[in-house]
mmCIF file of C-alpha atoms in Angstrom:
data_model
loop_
_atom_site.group_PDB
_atom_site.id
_atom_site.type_symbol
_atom_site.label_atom_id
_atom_site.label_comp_id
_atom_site.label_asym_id
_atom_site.label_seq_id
_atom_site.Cartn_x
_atom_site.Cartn_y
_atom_site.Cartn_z
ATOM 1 C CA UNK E 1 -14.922 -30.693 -35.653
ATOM 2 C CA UNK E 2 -16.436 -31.512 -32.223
ATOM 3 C CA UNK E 3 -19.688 -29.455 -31.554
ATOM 4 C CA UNK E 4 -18.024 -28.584 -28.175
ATOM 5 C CA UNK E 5 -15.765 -26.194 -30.033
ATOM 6 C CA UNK E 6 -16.794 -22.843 -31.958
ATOM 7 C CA UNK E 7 -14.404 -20.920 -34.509
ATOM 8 C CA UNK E 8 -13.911 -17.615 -33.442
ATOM 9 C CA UNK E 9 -12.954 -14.432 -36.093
ATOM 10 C CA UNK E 10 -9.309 -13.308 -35.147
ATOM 11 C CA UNK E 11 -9.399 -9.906 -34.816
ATOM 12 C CA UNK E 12 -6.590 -7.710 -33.842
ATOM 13 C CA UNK E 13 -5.301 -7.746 -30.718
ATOM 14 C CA UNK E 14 -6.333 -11.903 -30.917
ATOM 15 C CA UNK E 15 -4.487 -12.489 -27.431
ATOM 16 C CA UNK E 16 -7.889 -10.843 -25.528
ATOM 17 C CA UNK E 17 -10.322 -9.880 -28.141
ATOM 18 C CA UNK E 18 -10.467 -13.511 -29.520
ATOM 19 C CA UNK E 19 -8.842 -15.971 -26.860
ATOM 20 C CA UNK E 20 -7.942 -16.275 -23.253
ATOM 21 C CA UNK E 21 -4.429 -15.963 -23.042
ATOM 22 C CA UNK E 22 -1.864 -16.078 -19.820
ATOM 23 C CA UNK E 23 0.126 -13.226 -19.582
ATOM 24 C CA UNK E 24 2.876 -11.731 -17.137
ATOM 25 C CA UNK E 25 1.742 -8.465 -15.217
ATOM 26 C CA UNK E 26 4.895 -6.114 -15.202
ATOM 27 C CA UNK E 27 5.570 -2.375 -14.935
ATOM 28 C CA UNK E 28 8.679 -1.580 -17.393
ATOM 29 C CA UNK E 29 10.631 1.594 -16.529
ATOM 30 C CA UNK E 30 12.859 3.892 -18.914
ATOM 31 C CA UNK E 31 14.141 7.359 -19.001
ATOM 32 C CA UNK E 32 12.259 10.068 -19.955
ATOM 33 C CA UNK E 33 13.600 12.240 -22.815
ATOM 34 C CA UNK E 34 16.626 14.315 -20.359
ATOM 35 C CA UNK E 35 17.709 10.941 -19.398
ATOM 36 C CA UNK E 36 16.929 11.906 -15.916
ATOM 37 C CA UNK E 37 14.076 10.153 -14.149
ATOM 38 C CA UNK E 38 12.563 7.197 -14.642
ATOM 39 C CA UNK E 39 8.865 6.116 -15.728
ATOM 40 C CA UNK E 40 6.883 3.455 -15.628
ATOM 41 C CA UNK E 41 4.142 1.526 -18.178
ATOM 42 C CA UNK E 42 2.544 -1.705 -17.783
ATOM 43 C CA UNK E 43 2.558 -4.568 -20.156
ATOM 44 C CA UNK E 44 2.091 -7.631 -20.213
ATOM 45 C CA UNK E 45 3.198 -8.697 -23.961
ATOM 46 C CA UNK E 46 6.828 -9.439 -22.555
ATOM 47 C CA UNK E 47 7.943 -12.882 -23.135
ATOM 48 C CA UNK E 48 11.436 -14.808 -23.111
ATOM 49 C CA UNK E 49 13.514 -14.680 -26.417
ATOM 50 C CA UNK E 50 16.641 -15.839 -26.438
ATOM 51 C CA UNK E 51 16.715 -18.592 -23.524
ATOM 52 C CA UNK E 52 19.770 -20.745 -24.833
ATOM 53 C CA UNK E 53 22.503 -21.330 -27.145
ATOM 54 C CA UNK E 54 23.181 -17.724 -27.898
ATOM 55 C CA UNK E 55 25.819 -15.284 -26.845
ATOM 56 C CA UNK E 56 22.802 -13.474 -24.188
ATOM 57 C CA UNK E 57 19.645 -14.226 -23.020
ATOM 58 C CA UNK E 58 17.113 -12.096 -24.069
ATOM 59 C CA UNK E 59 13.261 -11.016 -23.642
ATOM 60 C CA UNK E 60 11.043 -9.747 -26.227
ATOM 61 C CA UNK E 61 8.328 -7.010 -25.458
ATOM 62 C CA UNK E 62 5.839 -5.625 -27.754
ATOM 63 C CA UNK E 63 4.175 -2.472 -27.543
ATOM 64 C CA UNK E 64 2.692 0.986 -29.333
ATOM 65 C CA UNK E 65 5.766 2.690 -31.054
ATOM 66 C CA UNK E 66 4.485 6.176 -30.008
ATOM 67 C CA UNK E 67 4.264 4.864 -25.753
ATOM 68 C CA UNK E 68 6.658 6.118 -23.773
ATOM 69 C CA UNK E 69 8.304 2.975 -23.385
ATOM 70 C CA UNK E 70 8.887 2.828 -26.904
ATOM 71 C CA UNK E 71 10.400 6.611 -26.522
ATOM 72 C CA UNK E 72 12.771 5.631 -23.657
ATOM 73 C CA UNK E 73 14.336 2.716 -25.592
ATOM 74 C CA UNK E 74 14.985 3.908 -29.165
ATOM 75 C CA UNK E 75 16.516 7.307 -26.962
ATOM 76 C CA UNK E 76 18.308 5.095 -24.437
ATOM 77 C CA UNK E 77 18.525 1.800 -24.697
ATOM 78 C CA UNK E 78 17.724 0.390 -21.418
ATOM 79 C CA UNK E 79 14.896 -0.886 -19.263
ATOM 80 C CA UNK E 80 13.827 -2.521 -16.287
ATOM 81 C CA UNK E 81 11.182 -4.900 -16.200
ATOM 82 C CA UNK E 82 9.673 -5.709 -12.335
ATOM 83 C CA UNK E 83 7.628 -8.260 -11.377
ATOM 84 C CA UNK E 84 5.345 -7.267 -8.244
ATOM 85 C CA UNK E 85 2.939 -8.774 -5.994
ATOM 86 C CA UNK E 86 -0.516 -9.142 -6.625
ATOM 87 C CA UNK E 87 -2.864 -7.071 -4.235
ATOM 88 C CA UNK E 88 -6.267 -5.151 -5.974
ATOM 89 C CA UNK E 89 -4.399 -1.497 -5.063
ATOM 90 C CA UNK E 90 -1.437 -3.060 -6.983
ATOM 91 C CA UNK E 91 -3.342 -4.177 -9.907
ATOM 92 C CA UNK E 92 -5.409 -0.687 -9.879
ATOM 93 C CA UNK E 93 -1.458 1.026 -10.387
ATOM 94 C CA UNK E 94 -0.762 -1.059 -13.236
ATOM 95 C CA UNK E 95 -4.198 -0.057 -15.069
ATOM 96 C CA UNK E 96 -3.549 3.303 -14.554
ATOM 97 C CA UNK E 97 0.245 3.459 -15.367
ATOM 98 C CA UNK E 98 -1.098 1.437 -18.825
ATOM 99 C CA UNK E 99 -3.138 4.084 -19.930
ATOM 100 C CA UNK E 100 -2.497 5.513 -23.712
ATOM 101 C CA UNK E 101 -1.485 8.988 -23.414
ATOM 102 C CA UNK E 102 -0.161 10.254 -20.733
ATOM 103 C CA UNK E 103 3.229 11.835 -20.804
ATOM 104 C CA UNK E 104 5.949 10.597 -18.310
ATOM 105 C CA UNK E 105 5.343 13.023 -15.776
ATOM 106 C CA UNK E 106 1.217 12.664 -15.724
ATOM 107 C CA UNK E 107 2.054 8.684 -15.478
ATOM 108 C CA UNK E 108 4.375 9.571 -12.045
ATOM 109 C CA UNK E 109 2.748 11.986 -10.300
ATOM 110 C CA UNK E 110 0.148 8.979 -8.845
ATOM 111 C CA UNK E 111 2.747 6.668 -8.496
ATOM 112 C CA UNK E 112 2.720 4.669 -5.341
ATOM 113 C CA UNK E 113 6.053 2.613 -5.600
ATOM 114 C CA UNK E 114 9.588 3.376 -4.093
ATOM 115 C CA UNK E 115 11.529 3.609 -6.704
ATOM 116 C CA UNK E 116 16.149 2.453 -6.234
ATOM 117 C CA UNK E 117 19.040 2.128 -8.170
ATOM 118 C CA UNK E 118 19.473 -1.693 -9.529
ATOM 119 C CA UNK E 119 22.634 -3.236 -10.147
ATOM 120 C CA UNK E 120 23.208 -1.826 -13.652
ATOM 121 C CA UNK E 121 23.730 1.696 -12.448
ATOM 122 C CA UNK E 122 26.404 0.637 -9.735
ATOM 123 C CA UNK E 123 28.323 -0.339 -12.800
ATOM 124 C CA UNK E 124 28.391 3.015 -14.956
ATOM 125 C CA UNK E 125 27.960 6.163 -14.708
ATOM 126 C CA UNK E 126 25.959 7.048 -17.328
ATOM 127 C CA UNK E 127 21.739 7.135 -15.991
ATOM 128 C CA UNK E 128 20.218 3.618 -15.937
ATOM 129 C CA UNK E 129 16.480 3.309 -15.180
ATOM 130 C CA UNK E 130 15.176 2.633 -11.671
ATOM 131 C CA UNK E 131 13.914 -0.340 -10.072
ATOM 132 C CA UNK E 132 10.914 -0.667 -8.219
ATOM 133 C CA UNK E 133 11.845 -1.625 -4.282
ATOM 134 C CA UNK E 134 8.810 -3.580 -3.833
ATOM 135 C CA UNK E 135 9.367 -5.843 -6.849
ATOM 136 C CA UNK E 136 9.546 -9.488 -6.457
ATOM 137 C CA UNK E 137 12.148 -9.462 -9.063
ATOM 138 C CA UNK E 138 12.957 -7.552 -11.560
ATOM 139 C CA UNK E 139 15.128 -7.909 -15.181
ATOM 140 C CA UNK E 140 17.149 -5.089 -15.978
ATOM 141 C CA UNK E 141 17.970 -5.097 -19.852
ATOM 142 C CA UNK E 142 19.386 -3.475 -22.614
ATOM 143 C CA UNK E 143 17.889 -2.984 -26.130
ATOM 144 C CA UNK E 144 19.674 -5.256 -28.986
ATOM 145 C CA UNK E 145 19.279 -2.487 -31.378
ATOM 146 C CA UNK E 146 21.833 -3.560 -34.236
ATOM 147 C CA UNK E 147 19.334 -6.928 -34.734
ATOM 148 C CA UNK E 148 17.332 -6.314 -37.943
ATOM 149 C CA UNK E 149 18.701 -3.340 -38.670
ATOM 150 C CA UNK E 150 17.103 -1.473 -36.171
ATOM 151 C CA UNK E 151 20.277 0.860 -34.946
ATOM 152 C CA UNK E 152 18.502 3.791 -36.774
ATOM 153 C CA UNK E 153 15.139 3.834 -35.851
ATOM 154 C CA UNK E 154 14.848 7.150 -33.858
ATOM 155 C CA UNK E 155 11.228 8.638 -32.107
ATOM 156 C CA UNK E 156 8.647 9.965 -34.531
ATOM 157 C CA UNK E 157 5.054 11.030 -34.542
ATOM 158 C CA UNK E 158 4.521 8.756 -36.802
ATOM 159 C CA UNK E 159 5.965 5.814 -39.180
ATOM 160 C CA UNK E 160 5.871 4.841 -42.449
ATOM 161 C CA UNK E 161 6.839 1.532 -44.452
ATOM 162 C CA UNK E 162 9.177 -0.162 -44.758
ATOM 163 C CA UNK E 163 9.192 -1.483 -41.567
ATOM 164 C CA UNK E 164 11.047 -3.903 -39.626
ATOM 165 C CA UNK E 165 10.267 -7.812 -39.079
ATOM 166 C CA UNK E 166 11.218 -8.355 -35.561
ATOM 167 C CA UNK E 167 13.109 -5.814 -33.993
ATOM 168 C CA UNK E 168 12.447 -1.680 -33.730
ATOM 169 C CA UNK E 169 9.463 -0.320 -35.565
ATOM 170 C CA UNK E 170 7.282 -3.086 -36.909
ATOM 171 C CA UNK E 171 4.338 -1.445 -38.260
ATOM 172 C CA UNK E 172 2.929 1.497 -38.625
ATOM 173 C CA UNK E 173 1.474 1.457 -34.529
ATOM 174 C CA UNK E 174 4.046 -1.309 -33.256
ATOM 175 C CA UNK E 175 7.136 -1.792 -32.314
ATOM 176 C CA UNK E 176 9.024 -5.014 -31.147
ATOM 177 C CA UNK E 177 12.359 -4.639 -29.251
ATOM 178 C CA UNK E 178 14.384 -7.484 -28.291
ATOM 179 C CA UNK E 179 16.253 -6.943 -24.771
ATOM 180 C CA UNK E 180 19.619 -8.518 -23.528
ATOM 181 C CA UNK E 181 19.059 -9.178 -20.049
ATOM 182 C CA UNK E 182 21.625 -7.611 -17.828
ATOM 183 C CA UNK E 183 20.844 -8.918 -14.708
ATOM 184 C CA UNK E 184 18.024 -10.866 -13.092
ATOM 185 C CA UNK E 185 17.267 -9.582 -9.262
ATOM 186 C CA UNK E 186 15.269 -11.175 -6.910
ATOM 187 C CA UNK E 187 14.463 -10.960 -3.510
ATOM 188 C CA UNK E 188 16.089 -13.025 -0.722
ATOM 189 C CA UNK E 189 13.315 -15.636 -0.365
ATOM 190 C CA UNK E 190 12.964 -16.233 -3.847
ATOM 191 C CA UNK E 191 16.383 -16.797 -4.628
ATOM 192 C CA UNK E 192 16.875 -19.203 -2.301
ATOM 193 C CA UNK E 193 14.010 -20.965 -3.914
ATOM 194 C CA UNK E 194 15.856 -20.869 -6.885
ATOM 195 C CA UNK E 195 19.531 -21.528 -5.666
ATOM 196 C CA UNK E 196 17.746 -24.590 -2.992
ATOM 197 C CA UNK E 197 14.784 -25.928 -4.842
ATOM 198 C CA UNK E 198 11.273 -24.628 -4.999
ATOM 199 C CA UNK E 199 8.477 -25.384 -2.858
ATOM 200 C CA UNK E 200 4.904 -24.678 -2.418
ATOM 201 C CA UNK E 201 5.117 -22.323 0.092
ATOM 202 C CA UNK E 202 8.409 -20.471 -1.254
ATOM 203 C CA UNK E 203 7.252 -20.071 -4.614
ATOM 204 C CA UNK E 204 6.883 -16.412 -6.245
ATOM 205 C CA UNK E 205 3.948 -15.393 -5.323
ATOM 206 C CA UNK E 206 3.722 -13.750 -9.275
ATOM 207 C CA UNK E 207 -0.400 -12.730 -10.578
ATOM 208 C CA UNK E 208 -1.204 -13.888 -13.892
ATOM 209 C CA UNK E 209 -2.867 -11.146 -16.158
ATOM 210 C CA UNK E 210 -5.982 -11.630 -18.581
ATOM 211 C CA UNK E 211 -6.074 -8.571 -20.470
ATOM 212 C CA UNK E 212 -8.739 -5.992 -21.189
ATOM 213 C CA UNK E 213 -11.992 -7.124 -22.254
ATOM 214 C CA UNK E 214 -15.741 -5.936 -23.325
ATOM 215 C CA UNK E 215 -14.367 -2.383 -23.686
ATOM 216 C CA UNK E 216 -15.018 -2.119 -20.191
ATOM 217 C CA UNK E 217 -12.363 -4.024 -17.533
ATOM 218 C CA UNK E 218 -9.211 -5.499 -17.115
ATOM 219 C CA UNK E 219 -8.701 -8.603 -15.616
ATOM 220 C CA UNK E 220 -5.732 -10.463 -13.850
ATOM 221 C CA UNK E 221 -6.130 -13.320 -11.180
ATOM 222 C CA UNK E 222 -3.936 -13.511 -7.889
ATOM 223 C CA UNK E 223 -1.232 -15.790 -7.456
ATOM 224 C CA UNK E 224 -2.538 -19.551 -5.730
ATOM 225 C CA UNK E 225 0.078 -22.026 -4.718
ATOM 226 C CA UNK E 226 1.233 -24.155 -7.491
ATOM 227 C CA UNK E 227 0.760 -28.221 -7.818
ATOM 228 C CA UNK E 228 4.122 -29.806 -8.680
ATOM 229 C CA UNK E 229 4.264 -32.720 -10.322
ATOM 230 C CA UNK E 230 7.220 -35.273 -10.615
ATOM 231 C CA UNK E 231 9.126 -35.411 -13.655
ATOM 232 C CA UNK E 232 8.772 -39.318 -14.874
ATOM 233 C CA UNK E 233 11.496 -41.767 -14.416
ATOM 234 C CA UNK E 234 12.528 -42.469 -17.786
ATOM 235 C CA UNK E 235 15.950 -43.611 -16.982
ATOM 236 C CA UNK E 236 18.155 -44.321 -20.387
ATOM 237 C CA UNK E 237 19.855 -47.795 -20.336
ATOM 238 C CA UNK E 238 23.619 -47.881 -20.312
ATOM 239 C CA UNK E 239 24.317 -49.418 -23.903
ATOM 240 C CA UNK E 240 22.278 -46.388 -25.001
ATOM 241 C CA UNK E 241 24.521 -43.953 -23.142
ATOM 242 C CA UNK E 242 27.291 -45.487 -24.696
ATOM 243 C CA UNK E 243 26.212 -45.770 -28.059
ATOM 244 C CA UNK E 244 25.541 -41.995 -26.980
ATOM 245 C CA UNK E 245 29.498 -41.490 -25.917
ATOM 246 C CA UNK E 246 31.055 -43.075 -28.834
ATOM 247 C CA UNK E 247 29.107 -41.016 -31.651
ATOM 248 C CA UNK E 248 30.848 -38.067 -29.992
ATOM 249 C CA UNK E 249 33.802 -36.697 -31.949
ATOM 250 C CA UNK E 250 36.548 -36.834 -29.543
ATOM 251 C CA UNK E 251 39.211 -39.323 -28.076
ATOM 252 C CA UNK E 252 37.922 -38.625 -24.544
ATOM 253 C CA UNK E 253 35.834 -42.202 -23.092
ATOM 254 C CA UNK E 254 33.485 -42.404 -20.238
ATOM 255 C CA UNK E 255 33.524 -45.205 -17.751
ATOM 256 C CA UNK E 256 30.745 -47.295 -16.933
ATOM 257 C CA UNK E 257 30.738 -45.296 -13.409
ATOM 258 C CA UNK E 258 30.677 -41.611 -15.245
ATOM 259 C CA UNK E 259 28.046 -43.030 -17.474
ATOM 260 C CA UNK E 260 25.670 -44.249 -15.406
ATOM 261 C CA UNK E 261 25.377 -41.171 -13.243
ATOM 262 C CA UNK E 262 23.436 -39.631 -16.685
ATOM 263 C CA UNK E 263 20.781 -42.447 -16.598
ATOM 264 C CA UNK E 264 18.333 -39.564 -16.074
ATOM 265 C CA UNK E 265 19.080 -37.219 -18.445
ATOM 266 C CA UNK E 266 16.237 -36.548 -20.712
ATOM 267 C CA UNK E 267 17.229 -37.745 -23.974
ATOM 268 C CA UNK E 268 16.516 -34.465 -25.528
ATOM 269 C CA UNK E 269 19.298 -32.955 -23.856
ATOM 270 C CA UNK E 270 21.867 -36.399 -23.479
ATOM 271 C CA UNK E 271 24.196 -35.116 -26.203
ATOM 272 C CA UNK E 272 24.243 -31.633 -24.965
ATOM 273 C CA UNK E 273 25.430 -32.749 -21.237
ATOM 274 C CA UNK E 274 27.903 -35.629 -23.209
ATOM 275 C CA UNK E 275 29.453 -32.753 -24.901
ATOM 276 C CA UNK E 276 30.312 -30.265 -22.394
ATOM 277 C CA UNK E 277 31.930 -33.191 -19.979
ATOM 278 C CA UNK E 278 34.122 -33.538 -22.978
ATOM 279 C CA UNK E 279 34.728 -29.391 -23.379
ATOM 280 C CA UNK E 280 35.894 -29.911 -19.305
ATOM 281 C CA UNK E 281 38.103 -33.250 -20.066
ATOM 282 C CA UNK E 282 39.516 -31.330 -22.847
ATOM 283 C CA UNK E 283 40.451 -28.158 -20.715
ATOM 284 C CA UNK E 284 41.779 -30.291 -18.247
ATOM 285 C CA UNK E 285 43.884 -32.218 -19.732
ATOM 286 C CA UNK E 286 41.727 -35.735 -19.051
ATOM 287 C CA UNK E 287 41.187 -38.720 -21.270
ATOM 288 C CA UNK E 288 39.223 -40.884 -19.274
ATOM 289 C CA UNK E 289 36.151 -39.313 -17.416
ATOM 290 C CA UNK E 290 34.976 -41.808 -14.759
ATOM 291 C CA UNK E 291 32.660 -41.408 -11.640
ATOM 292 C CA UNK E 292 34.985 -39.295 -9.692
ATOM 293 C CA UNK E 293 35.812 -36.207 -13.133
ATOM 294 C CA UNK E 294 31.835 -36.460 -13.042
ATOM 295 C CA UNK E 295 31.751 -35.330 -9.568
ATOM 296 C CA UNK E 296 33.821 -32.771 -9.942
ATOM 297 C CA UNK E 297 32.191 -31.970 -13.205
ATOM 298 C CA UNK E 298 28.359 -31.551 -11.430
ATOM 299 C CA UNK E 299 30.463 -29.886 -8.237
ATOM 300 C CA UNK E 300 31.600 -27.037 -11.074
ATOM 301 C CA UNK E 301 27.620 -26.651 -12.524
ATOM 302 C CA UNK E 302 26.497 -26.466 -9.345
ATOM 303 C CA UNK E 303 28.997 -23.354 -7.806
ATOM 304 C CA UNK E 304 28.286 -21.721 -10.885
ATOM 305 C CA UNK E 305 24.568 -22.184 -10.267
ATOM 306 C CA UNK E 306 25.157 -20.720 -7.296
ATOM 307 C CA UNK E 307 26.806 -17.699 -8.185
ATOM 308 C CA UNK E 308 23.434 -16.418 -9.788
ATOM 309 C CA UNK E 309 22.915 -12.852 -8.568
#
């Protein structure tokens, strides 16, 4: 091994005690035990799970199965996850709302956020956890709890084996709950940087999180403007695309014209695109799909892009 490197012990908690690792900063909210009001936690061990292919979309957060994030879910069900700004008061809120301990209403009564009702609650009755208004965006979710055989896992003191693998209580201190996303809101500016193409100077503005360290800090770094760089033109040759077409198994042919608007489609993801212009031809009623079902093919991705909320 190069003498540049040295081998560090894993310990627990590897993420900060034995690495640098990137995280999101984010202040989840549930219900409290009433279902009533709303409280707030900060992690940053909340990553994307399910991001394709399934029925949802779905993020995965980790966290101490006796927190009262961990409470609000297994009693509830639902959370909301918001993304805020970066400024040191900010940061200062989310070290305080992450300390061990506290009950819900010791967490609140220093809480400096305006707290509304997302989209969720306009469409039930029942309570749904509140938003935080000066969020940059926020996911509101729902816990998968039938995955792993979770469904029973109510709140205890403490838990014993056997535990689950991926979902619900995972060990005697942790828990792991995967959550459907419900809806993804962002502000205005954002969106449109989403909907119309990103920029440097519309990107969200979102601070990346370092952890706690030395048994004395915790560290996160504000948001700089990113560097984009171009994806490579790799176009795919046209007896490729068509050696692509005919492995397909359907009676449905592509022109030359319809064909050779997919010349930059990453290969990865050539059959994938193939295969749902043949799910539209065979909707539709079409045979043939030349340059002119394409266009209205990428006119019908792109309105449903659009209707992202």
């Amino acid at each position: 091994m190069d003498k540049s490197f040295k081998n560090v012990i894993i310990k627990d908690n590897f993420y900060q005690s034995s690495s640098f690792f990137p995280m999101p900063l984010t202040l989840i909210g549930t219900l409290d035990e009433k279902g009533e009001k709303t409280s707030f936690g900060a992690y940053s061990l909340i990553f994307p799970y399910y991001i394709a292919g399934k029925d949802c979309y779905a993020m995965i957060l980790e966290c101490r199965n006796t927190s009262n994030t961990a409470k609000g879910l297994l009693r509830h069900g639902k959370c909301t996850i918001n993304f805020l700004p970066f400024s040191k008061k900010n940061f200062k809120q989310h070290v305080d709302l992450g300390f061990p301990g506290d009950t819900p209403e010791e967490k609140m009564k220093s809480f400096m956020f305006e707290t509304i009702d997302g989209l969720s609650q306009e469409e039930t009755t029942e309570p749904c956890p509140k938003i935080i208004k000066e969020a940059l965006q926020v996911f509101e979710c729902t816990w998968v709890k039938d995955l792993d055989g979770a469904q029973n896992d109510i709140v205890q003191d403490e838990y014993f084996p056997p535990f689950h693998n991926f979902n619900g209580i995972t060990s005697k201190y942790g828990a792991h709950f995967i959550l459907k996303i419900d809806h993804i809101l962002i502000k205005d500016k954002y969106y449109k940087s989403i909907i119309n193409g990103a920029t440097r100077s519309n990107y969200c503005p979102l601070p990346t999180n370092w952890g706690y360290r030395d048994s004395k800090y915790f560290w996160c770094s504000g948001f700089k403007r990113p560097t984009p760089i171009g994806i490579p033109n790799r176009a795919i040759d046209l007896t490729s695309l068509h050696y692509a077409a005919k492995r397909l198994n359907t009676d449905v042919t592509f022109t030359d014209d319809a064909l050779k608007t997919l010349v930059k489609v990453p290969r990865p993801f050539l059959k994938l695109v193939l295969q749902g212009c043949v799910n539209w031809a065979d909707e539709n009623g079409v045979k043939v799909i030349a340059e002119k079902e394409m266009k209205i093919i990428s006119d019908k991705r792109a309105k449903e892009k659009g209707k992202i909320k």
